[in-house]
PDB file of C-alpha atoms in Angstrom:
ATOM      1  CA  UNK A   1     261.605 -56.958  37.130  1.00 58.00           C
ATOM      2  CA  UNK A   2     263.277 -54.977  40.066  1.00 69.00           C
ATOM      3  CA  UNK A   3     260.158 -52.805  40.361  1.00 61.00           C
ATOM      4  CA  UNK A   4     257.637 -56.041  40.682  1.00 58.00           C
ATOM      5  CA  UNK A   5     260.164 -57.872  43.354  1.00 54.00           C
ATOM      6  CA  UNK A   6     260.149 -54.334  45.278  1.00 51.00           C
ATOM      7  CA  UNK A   7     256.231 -53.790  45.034  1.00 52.00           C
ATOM      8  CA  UNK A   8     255.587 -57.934  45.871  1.00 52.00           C
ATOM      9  CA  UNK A   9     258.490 -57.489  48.653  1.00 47.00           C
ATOM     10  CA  UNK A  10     256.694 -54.534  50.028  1.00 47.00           C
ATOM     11  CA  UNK A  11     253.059 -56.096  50.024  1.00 46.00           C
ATOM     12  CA  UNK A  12     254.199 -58.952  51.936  1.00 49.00           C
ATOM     13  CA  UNK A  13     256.084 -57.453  54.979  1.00 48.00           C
ATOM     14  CA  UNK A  14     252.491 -55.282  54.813  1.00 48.00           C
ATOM     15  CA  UNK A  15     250.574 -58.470  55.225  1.00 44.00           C
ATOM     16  CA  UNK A  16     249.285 -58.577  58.582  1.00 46.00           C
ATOM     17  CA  UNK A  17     250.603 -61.551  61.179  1.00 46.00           C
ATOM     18  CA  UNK A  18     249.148 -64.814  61.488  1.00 51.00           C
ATOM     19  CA  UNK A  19     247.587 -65.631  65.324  1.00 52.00           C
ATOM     20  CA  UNK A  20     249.082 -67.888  67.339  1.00 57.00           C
ATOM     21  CA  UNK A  21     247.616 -71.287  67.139  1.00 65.00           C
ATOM     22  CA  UNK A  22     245.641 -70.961  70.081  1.00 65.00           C
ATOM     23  CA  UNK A  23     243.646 -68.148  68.876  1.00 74.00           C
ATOM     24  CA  UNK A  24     243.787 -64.504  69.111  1.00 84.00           C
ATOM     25  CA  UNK A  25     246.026 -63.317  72.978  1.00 87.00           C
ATOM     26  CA  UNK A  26     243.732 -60.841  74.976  1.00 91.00           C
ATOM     27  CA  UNK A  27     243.668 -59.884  78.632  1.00 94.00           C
ATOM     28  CA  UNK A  28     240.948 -59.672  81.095  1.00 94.00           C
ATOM     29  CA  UNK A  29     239.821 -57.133  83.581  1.00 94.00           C
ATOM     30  CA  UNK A  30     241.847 -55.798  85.931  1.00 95.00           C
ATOM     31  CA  UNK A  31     240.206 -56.166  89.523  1.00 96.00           C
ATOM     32  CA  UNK A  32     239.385 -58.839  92.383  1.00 96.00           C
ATOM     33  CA  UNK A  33     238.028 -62.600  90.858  1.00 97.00           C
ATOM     34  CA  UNK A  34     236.170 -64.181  94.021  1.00 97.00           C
ATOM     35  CA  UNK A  35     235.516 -68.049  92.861  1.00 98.00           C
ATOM     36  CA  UNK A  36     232.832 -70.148  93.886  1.00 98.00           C
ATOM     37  CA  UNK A  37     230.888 -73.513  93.642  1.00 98.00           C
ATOM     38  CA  UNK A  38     227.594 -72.712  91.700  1.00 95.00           C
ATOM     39  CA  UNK A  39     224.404 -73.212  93.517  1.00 93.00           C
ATOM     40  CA  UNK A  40     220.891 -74.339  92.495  1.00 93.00           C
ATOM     41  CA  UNK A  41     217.437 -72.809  93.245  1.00 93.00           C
ATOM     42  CA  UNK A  42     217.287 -73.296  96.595  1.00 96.00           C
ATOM     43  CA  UNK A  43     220.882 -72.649  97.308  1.00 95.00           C
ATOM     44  CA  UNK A  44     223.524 -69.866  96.869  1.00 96.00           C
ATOM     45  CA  UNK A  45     226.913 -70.705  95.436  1.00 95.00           C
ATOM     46  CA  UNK A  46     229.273 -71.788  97.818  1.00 98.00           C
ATOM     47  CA  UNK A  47     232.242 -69.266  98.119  1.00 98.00           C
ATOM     48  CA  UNK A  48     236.187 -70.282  97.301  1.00 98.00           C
ATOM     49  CA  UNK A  49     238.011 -67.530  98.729  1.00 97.00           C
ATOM     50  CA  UNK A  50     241.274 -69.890  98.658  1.00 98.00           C
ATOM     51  CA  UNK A  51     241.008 -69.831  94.602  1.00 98.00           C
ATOM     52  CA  UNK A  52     240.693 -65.859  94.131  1.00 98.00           C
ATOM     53  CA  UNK A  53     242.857 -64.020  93.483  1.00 97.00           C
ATOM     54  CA  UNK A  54     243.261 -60.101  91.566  1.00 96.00           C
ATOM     55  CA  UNK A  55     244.339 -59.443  87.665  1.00 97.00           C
ATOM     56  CA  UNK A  56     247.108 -56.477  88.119  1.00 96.00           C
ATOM     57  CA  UNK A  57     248.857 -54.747  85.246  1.00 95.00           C
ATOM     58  CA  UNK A  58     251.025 -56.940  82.678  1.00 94.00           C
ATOM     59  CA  UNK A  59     248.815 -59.788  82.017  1.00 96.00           C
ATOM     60  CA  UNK A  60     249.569 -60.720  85.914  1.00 97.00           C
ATOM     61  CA  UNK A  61     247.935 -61.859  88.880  1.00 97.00           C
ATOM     62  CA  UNK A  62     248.269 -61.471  92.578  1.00 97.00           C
ATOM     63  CA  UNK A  63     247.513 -64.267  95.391  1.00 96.00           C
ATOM     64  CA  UNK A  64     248.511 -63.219  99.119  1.00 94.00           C
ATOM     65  CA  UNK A  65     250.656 -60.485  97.532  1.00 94.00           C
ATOM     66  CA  UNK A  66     252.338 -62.937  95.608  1.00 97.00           C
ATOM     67  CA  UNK A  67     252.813 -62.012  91.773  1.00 98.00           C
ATOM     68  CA  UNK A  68     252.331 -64.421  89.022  1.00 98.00           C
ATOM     69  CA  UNK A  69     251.373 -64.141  85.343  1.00 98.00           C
ATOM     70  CA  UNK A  70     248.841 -65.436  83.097  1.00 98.00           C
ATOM     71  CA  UNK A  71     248.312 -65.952  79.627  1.00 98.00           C
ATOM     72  CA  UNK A  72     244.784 -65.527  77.575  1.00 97.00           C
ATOM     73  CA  UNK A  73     244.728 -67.293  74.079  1.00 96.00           C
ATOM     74  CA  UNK A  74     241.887 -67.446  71.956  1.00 94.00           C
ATOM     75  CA  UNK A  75     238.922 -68.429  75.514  1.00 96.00           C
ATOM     76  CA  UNK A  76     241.651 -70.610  77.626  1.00 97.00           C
ATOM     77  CA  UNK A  77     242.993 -68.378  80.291  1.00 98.00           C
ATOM     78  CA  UNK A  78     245.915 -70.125  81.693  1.00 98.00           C
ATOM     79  CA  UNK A  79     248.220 -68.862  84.743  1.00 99.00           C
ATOM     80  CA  UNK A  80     251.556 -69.227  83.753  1.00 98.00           C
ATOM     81  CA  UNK A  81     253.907 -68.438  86.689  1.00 98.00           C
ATOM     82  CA  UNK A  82     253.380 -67.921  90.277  1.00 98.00           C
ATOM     83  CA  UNK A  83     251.107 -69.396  93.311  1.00 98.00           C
ATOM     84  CA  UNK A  84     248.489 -70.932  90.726  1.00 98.00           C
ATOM     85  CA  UNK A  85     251.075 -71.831  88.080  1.00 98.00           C
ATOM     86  CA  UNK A  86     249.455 -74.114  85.797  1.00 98.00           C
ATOM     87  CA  UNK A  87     245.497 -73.886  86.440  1.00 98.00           C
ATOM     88  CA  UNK A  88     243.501 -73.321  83.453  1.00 99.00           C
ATOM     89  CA  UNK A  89     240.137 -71.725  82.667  1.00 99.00           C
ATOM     90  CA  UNK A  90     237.544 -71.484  80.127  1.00 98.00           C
ATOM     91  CA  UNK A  91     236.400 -67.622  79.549  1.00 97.00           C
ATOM     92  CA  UNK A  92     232.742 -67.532  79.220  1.00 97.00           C
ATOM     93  CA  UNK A  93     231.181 -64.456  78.844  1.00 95.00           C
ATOM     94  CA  UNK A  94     232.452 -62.536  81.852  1.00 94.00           C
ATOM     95  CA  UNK A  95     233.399 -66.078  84.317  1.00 97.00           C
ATOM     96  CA  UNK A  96     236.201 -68.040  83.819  1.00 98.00           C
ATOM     97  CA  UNK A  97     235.150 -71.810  84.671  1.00 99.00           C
ATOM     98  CA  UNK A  98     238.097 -73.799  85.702  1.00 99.00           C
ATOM     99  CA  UNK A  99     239.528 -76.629  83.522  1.00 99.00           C
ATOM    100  CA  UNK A 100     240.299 -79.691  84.984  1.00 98.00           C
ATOM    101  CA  UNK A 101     243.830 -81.721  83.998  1.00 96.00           C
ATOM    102  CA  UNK A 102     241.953 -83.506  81.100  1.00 97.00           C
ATOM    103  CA  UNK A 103     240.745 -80.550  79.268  1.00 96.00           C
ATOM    104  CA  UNK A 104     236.705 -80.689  81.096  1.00 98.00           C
ATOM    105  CA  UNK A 105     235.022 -77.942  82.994  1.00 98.00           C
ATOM    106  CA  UNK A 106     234.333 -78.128  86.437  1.00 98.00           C
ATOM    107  CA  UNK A 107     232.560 -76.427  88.728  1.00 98.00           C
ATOM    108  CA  UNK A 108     234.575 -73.700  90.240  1.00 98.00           C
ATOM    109  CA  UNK A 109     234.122 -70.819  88.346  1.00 98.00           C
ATOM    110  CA  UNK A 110     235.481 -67.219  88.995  1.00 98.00           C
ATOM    111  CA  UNK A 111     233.819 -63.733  88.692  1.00 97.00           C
ATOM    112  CA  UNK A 112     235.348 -60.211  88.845  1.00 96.00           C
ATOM    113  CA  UNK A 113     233.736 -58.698  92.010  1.00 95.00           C
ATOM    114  CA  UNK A 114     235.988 -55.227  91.822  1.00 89.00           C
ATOM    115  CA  UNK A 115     238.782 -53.107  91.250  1.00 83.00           C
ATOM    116  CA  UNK A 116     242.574 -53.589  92.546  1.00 68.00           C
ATOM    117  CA  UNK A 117     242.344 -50.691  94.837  1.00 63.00           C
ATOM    118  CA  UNK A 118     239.753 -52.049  96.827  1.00 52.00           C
ATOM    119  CA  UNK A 119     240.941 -55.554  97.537  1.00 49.00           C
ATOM    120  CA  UNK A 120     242.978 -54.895 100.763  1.00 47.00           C
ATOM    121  CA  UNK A 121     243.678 -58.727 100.836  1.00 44.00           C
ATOM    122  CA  UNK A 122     245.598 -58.967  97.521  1.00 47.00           C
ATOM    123  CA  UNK A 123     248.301 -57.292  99.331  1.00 52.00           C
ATOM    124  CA  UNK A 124     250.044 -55.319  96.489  1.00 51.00           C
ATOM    125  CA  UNK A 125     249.016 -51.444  96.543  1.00 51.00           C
ATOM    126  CA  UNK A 126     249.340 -49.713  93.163  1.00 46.00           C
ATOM    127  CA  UNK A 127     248.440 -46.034  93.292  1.00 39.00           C
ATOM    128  CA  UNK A 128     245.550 -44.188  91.697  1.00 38.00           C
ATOM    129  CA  UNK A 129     247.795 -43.570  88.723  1.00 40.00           C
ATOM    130  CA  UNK A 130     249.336 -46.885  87.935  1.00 41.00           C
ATOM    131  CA  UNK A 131     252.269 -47.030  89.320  1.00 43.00           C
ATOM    132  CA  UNK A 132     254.031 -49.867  90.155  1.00 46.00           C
ATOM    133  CA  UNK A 133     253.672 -51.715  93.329  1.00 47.00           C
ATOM    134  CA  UNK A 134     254.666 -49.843  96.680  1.00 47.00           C
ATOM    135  CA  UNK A 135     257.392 -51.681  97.902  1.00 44.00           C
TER     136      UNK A 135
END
């Protein structure tokens, strides 16, 4: 009887842990997201530059060298804290398509265009090896 609660006991705390229940939490690519209004085939999109912002280390973001996080569950990608507390977005593929308050896509959507060290404008310098922000 001991043995079989000890085996059952151990199989359990084996078991692996359910997801949250908004879906699996990932991250996204580190680098600069430009934004923009999409286009059509006679016109380019229409750039956002006050919407981008750059994904830095520990699921966080920076806007005008301002630090905020974010929070990926399951496709919504939500930013949690900072200068765009509270805006939401749908990942699709490699975009993230902004979420309006009711739940709908609109048009904005946002693009990685490049890595953290090149984005002069972020204003938060990490060195070649990771390190935290120069202060």
């Amino acid at each position: 009887m001991i043995r079989a609660a000890t085996i059952t006991l151990f199989l359990l705390a084996a078991a692996p842990a359910m997801a949250a229940p908004g879906g699996a939490m990932w991250t996204v690519p580190q680098g600069r997201w430009t934004c923009e209004l999409p286009g059509d085939a006679t016109t380019p999109p229409l750039p956002q530059p006050d919407n981008n912002f750059s994904i830095v280390p520990d699921s966080s973001y920076v806007v005008g060298g301002v630090r905020g996080t974010y929070l990926l569950l399951g496709n919504t990608f939500t930013m949690t804290s900072g200068p765009f507390a509270g805006r939401r977005f749908d990942k699709v593929g490699l975009s993230l398509i902004k979420l309006g308050p009711d739940g709908r896509r609109e048009a904005l959507r946002c693009v990685r265009a490049g890595a953290v060290r090149d984005d002069d404008s972020a204003g938060y310098a990490y060195s070649a090896d990771g390190a935290a922000p120069a202060e």
